[in-house]
Coordinates of N, CA, C and O in Angstrom, one line a residue:
X256 N -16.3 -0.7 -15.9 CA -14.9 -1.7 -15.8 C -14.2 -0.5 -15.2 O -13.3 0.2 -14.5
X257 N -14.0 0.7 -16.7 CA -13.2 2.0 -16.5 C -13.5 2.7 -15.3 O -12.7 3.0 -14.5
X258 N -14.9 2.5 -15.1 CA -15.0 3.4 -14.0 C -15.0 3.0 -12.7 O -14.8 3.6 -11.7
X259 N -15.4 1.8 -12.6 CA -14.5 1.1 -11.2 C -13.2 1.1 -11.3 O -13.1 1.7 -9.7
X260 N -12.4 1.4 -11.8 CA -11.0 0.9 -11.8 C -11.0 2.9 -11.4 O -10.0 3.1 -10.4
X261 N -11.3 3.8 -11.9 CA -11.4 5.2 -11.3 C -11.7 5.4 -10.4 O -10.7 6.4 -9.9
X262 N -12.8 5.2 -9.3 CA -13.3 5.5 -8.7 C -12.4 4.9 -7.8 O -12.3 4.9 -6.1
X263 N -11.5 3.7 -7.8 CA -10.8 2.9 -7.0 C -9.6 3.3 -6.6 O -9.1 2.5 -5.3
X264 N -8.8 4.5 -7.8 CA -7.6 4.9 -7.6 C -7.9 5.7 -6.1 O -8.4 6.7 -5.9
X265 N -6.2 6.4 -6.0 CA -5.9 7.2 -5.1 C -6.3 8.3 -5.7 O -5.9 8.6 -6.9
X266 N -6.2 9.5 -4.6 CA -6.6 10.8 -5.4 C -5.1 11.2 -5.5 O -4.3 10.5 -5.8
X267 N -5.2 12.3 -6.3 CA -4.2 12.6 -7.5 C -2.8 13.3 -6.5 O -1.8 12.8 -6.5
X268 N -3.6 13.8 -5.2 CA -2.2 14.2 -4.0 C -1.4 13.1 -3.6 O 0.2 12.9 -3.4
X269 N -2.6 11.9 -3.0 CA -1.8 10.5 -3.0 C -0.5 10.1 -3.9 O 0.4 9.5 -4.0
X270 N -0.9 9.7 -5.2 CA -0.2 9.7 -6.3 C 0.9 10.5 -6.4 O 2.3 9.9 -6.6
X271 N 0.8 11.6 -6.2 CA 1.9 12.7 -6.2 C 2.7 12.2 -4.8 O 4.1 12.4 -5.4
X272 N 2.5 12.2 -3.9 CA 3.1 11.8 -3.0 C 4.2 10.4 -2.6 O 5.0 10.4 -2.7
X273 N 3.4 9.3 -3.5 CA 3.7 8.0 -4.0 C 5.2 8.8 -4.7 O 6.2 7.8 -5.1
X274 N 5.0 8.9 -6.3 CA 5.7 9.8 -6.6 C 7.1 10.1 -6.3 O 8.4 9.7 -6.7
X275 N 6.8 10.7 -5.5 CA 7.8 11.5 -4.2 C 8.8 10.5 -4.1 O 9.9 10.7 -3.6
X276 N 7.6 9.7 -2.9 CA 8.4 8.8 -2.5 C 9.6 8.2 -3.1 O 10.7 7.5 -2.7
X277 N 9.0 7.4 -4.2 CA 10.0 6.4 -5.3 C 11.1 7.3 -5.9 O 12.1 7.1 -5.6
X278 N 10.7 8.8 -6.2 CA 11.8 9.9 -6.4 C 13.1 9.6 -5.1 O 14.1 9.7 -5.9
X279 N 12.7 9.6 -4.4 CA 13.7 9.8 -3.1 C 14.5 8.7 -2.9 O 15.5 8.6 -2.7
X280 N 13.9 7.2 -3.3 CA 14.4 6.3 -3.2 C 15.2 6.1 -4.8 O 16.2 4.9 -4.4
X281 N 14.9 6.9 -5.4 CA 15.8 6.3 -6.7 C 17.0 6.8 -6.6 O 18.0 6.9 -7.7
X282 N 18.0 6.9 -5.3 CA 19.2 7.9 -5.9 C 20.2 6.6 -5.0 O 19.9 6.2 -4.1
X283 N 20.9 6.1 -5.8 CA 21.8 4.8 -5.2 C 22.7 5.4 -4.1 O 22.4 4.5 -3.2
X284 N 23.2 6.6 -3.7 CA 23.6 6.7 -2.4 C 22.7 6.2 -1.4 O 22.9 6.1 -0.4
X285 N 21.4 7.2 -1.3 CA 20.4 6.8 -0.2 C 20.0 5.8 -0.1 O 19.6 5.0 1.0
X286 N 19.4 4.8 -1.6 CA 19.4 3.4 -1.2 C 20.6 2.2 -0.6 O 20.1 1.7 0.7
X287 N 21.6 2.9 -0.7 CA 23.0 2.3 -0.2 C 22.6 2.5 1.9 O 22.9 2.1 2.8
X288 N 22.8 4.0 2.2 CA 22.3 4.3 3.6 C 21.2 3.3 4.3 O 21.0 3.0 5.2
X289 N 20.0 3.6 3.1 CA 18.9 2.3 3.4 C 18.9 1.0 3.9 O 18.4 0.8 5.0
X290 N 20.0 0.7 3.0 CA 20.4 -0.8 3.1 C 20.9 -1.0 4.7 O 20.9 -1.9 5.5
X291 N 21.5 -0.2 5.0 CA 22.7 0.0 6.1 C 21.9 0.2 7.1 O 21.7 -0.8 8.1
X292 N 20.8 1.1 6.9 CA 19.9 1.4 8.4 C 18.5 0.1 8.6 O 18.2 0.0 9.4
X293 N 18.1 -0.4 7.2 CA 17.9 -1.3 7.4 C 18.3 -2.5 8.2 O 17.6 -3.2 9.3
X294 N 19.8 -3.0 8.6 CA 19.9 -3.9 9.2 C 20.5 -3.2 10.9 O 20.2 -4.0 11.5
X295 N 20.6 -2.0 10.6 CA 20.7 -1.6 12.5 C 20.2 -0.1 12.0 O 20.5 0.7 11.1
X296 N 20.3 0.9 13.1 CA 20.1 1.9 14.1 C 21.7 2.2 14.1 O 22.4 2.0 14.7
X297 N 21.6 3.4 13.2 CA 23.6 3.9 13.3 C 23.6 5.5 13.0 O 22.3 6.5 13.4
X298 N 24.5 5.9 13.7 CA 24.8 7.5 13.6 C 25.1 8.0 12.6 O 25.9 7.3 11.3
X299 N 25.8 9.3 12.0 CA 26.1 9.6 10.8 C 27.5 9.0 10.8 O 28.1 8.8 10.1
X300 N 28.5 8.9 12.1 CA 30.1 8.4 11.7 C 29.4 7.4 11.6 O 30.6 6.6 10.3
X301 N 28.9 6.3 11.9 CA 28.8 4.9 11.5 C 28.6 4.6 10.2 O 29.6 3.7 9.1
X302 N 27.4 5.6 9.4 CA 27.3 5.5 7.9 C 28.5 6.2 7.3 O 28.7 5.7 6.2
X303 N 29.2 7.2 7.7 CA 30.7 7.6 7.1 C 31.3 6.4 6.6 O 32.3 6.4 6.0
X304 N 31.8 5.7 8.0 CA 32.5 4.3 8.0 C 32.1 3.3 7.0 O 32.9 3.1 6.1
X305 N 30.8 3.2 7.4 CA 29.8 1.9 6.5 C 30.0 2.3 5.0 O 30.7 1.4 3.9
X306 N 30.1 3.6 4.3 CA 29.8 3.7 3.2 C 30.9 4.9 2.5 O 31.2 4.6 1.0
X307 N 31.9 4.8 3.3 CA 33.1 5.9 2.9 C 33.0 6.8 2.4 O 33.5 7.6 1.0
X308 N 31.9 7.5 3.0 CA 31.5 9.1 2.7 C 31.8 9.7 3.6 O 32.4 9.8 4.9
X309 N 31.7 11.6 2.9 CA 32.1 12.2 4.2 C 30.9 12.7 5.2 O 30.0 12.2 4.5
X310 N 31.4 13.2 6.0 CA 29.9 13.5 7.2 C 29.0 14.2 6.6 O 28.1 14.2 6.9
X311 N 29.7 15.3 5.6 CA 28.5 16.5 5.3 C 27.6 16.0 4.5 O 27.0 16.0 3.9
X312 N 28.5 14.8 3.5 CA 27.0 14.1 2.8 C 26.6 13.3 2.5 O 25.4 13.3 2.8
X313 N 27.1 12.6 4.0 CA 26.0 11.8 4.8 C 25.0 12.6 4.9 O 24.0 12.1 5.4
X314 N 25.1 13.7 6.2 CA 24.2 14.4 6.5 C 23.1 15.1 5.8 O 21.9 15.0 6.1
X315 N 23.7 15.4 4.8 CA 22.9 15.9 3.4 C 21.6 15.0 3.2 O 20.6 15.3 3.0
X316 N 22.2 13.7 2.3 CA 21.5 12.5 2.1 C 20.4 12.3 3.4 O 19.2 11.9 3.4
X317 N 20.7 12.3 4.7 CA 19.7 12.1 5.6 C 18.9 13.1 6.0 O 17.6 12.7 6.6
X318 N 19.0 14.1 5.7 CA 18.1 15.4 5.7 C 17.0 14.9 4.3 O 15.6 15.3 4.9
X319 N 17.9 14.7 3.7 CA 16.5 14.2 2.4 C 15.5 13.6 2.8 O 14.6 13.6 2.9
X320 N 16.3 12.4 3.5 CA 15.6 10.9 4.4 C 14.5 11.5 5.3 O 13.0 10.9 4.9
X321 N 15.1 12.1 5.9 CA 14.4 12.0 6.9 C 13.0 13.6 6.5 O 11.9 13.2 7.3
X322 N 13.4 14.5 5.6 CA 12.3 14.9 4.9 C 11.4 14.4 4.3 O 9.9 15.0 4.5
X323 N 11.7 13.5 3.9 CA 10.9 12.6 3.0 C 9.7 11.5 4.2 O 9.0 10.7 3.3
X324 N 10.2 11.8 5.4 CA 9.7 10.5 6.2 C 10.0 9.2 6.1 O 9.1 8.2 6.0
X325 N 11.4 8.8 5.6 CA 11.8 7.8 5.6 C 12.6 7.2 6.5 O 12.9 5.9 6.7
X326 N 13.6 8.5 6.9 CA 14.5 7.9 8.2 C 13.7 8.3 9.2 O 13.1 9.8 9.3
X327 N 13.9 8.4 10.4 CA 13.5 9.0 11.8 C 14.7 9.2 12.4 O 16.2 7.9 12.4
X328 N 15.1 10.3 13.6 CA 16.4 10.4 14.1 C 15.4 10.1 16.0 O 14.4 10.9 15.9
X329 N 17.2 10.2 16.9 CA 16.7 9.9 18.0 C 17.8 10.5 18.7 O 18.8 10.0 18.3
X330 N 18.0 11.3 19.8 CA 19.0 11.5 20.3 C 19.2 10.6 21.8 O 18.5 10.5 22.0
X331 N 20.6 10.2 21.6 CA 21.3 9.7 22.5 C 22.5 9.8 22.8 O 23.2 10.1 22.5
X332 N 22.2 10.8 24.3 CA 23.6 11.5 24.8 C 23.8 12.4 23.6 O 23.4 13.2 23.4
X333 N 25.1 12.8 23.2 CA 25.7 13.0 22.5 C 25.5 13.1 21.1 O 25.9 14.0 19.9
X334 N 24.9 12.1 20.4 CA 24.7 11.0 18.9 C 23.7 11.2 18.8 O 22.5 11.4 19.7
X335 N 23.1 11.5 17.3 CA 22.1 11.0 17.0 C 22.0 9.9 16.3 O 22.9 10.0 15.3
X336 N 21.1 9.1 16.4 CA 20.8 7.7 16.0 C 19.9 8.1 14.9 O 18.7 8.0 15.0
X337 N 19.7 7.0 13.8 CA 19.3 7.0 12.8 C 18.4 5.7 12.3 O 19.5 4.9 12.4
X338 N 17.2 5.8 11.9 CA 16.4 4.4 11.4 C 15.4 4.7 10.5 O 14.9 5.3 10.1
X339 N 14.9 3.5 9.9 CA 13.8 3.7 9.4 C 12.9 4.0 9.7 O 12.7 3.8 11.2
X340 N 12.0 5.0 9.0 CA 10.8 5.7 10.0 C 10.1 4.4 10.3 O 9.1 4.6 11.2
X341 N 9.6 3.5 9.6 CA 8.8 2.7 10.0 C 8.6 1.0 9.4 O 9.3 1.0 8.4
X342 N 7.9 0.5 9.7 CA 7.7 -1.0 9.4 C 7.2 -1.4 7.5 O 7.9 -1.7 6.8
X343 N 7.1 -0.3 7.2 CA 7.0 0.4 5.7 C 7.6 0.3 5.0 O 7.6 -0.3 3.9
X344 N 8.5 1.4 5.6 CA 9.8 1.5 4.7 C 10.8 0.4 4.8 O 11.5 0.2 3.2
X345 N 10.8 -0.5 5.4 CA 11.8 -2.0 5.8 C 10.9 -3.0 5.0 O 11.9 -3.1 4.3
X346 N 9.9 -2.8 4.9 CA 9.4 -3.7 3.9 C 9.6 -3.6 2.8 O 9.9 -4.1 1.6
X347 N 9.7 -2.2 2.2 CA 9.8 -1.4 0.8 C 11.0 -2.1 0.4 O 11.1 -2.8 -0.8
X348 N 12.3 -1.7 1.3 CA 13.9 -1.9 1.0 C 13.6 -3.6 0.6 O 14.5 -3.9 0.0
X349 N 13.2 -4.5 1.8 CA 13.2 -5.8 1.8 C 12.6 -6.3 0.4 O 13.6 -7.1 -0.4
X350 N 11.2 -5.9 0.3 CA 11.2 -6.6 -1.4 C 11.2 -5.9 -2.6 O 12.3 -6.5 -3.2
X351 N 12.4 -4.7 -2.5 CA 12.5 -4.4 -3.6 C 14.2 -5.3 -4.1 O 14.5 -5.5 -5.0
X352 N 14.3 -5.4 -2.5 CA 16.0 -6.4 -2.8 C 16.0 -7.8 -3.1 O 16.7 -8.8 -4.1
X353 N 14.5 -8.1 -2.8 CA 13.8 -9.8 -3.1 C 13.5 -9.7 -4.9 O 14.0 -10.5 -5.6
X354 N 13.2 -8.3 -5.3 CA 12.9 -8.5 -6.7 C 13.9 -8.4 -7.6 O 14.0 -9.2 -8.6
X355 N 14.9 -7.3 -7.2 CA 16.2 -7.4 -8.1 C 16.7 -9.0 -8.2 O 17.5 -8.8 -8.7
X356 N 16.7 -9.4 -6.9 CA 17.4 -10.7 -6.8 C 17.0 -12.0 -7.5 O 17.3 -12.9 -7.5
X357 N 15.5 -11.9 -7.8 CA 15.1 -12.9 -8.8 C 16.1 -12.9 -10.1 O 16.4 -12.3 -10.7
X358 N 15.8 -14.2 -10.6 CA 16.2 -14.6 -11.8 C 15.2 -14.7 -12.9 O 14.6 -15.2 -12.4

């Protein structure tokens, strides 16, 4: 049994990458941003208004999320719009909130 579980486990790098993903997701400010982006693609100015934060702080957190491949950006005219990177991230957010709402 032990050997079968050991062989089925992801390699060490993948486990470290997953731990890093959860570390990035473990910040209250970033969770608030992801909750907003779960609902809509938004620009920095939208996020500053929704979250009551300054532009510099929002930009910094978006950079962390983008570097971790949790959000993606695209240019539309003069604006840069941010969205969750893919359906896996959206599912993590959805399932996480579902879990914390359980009684």
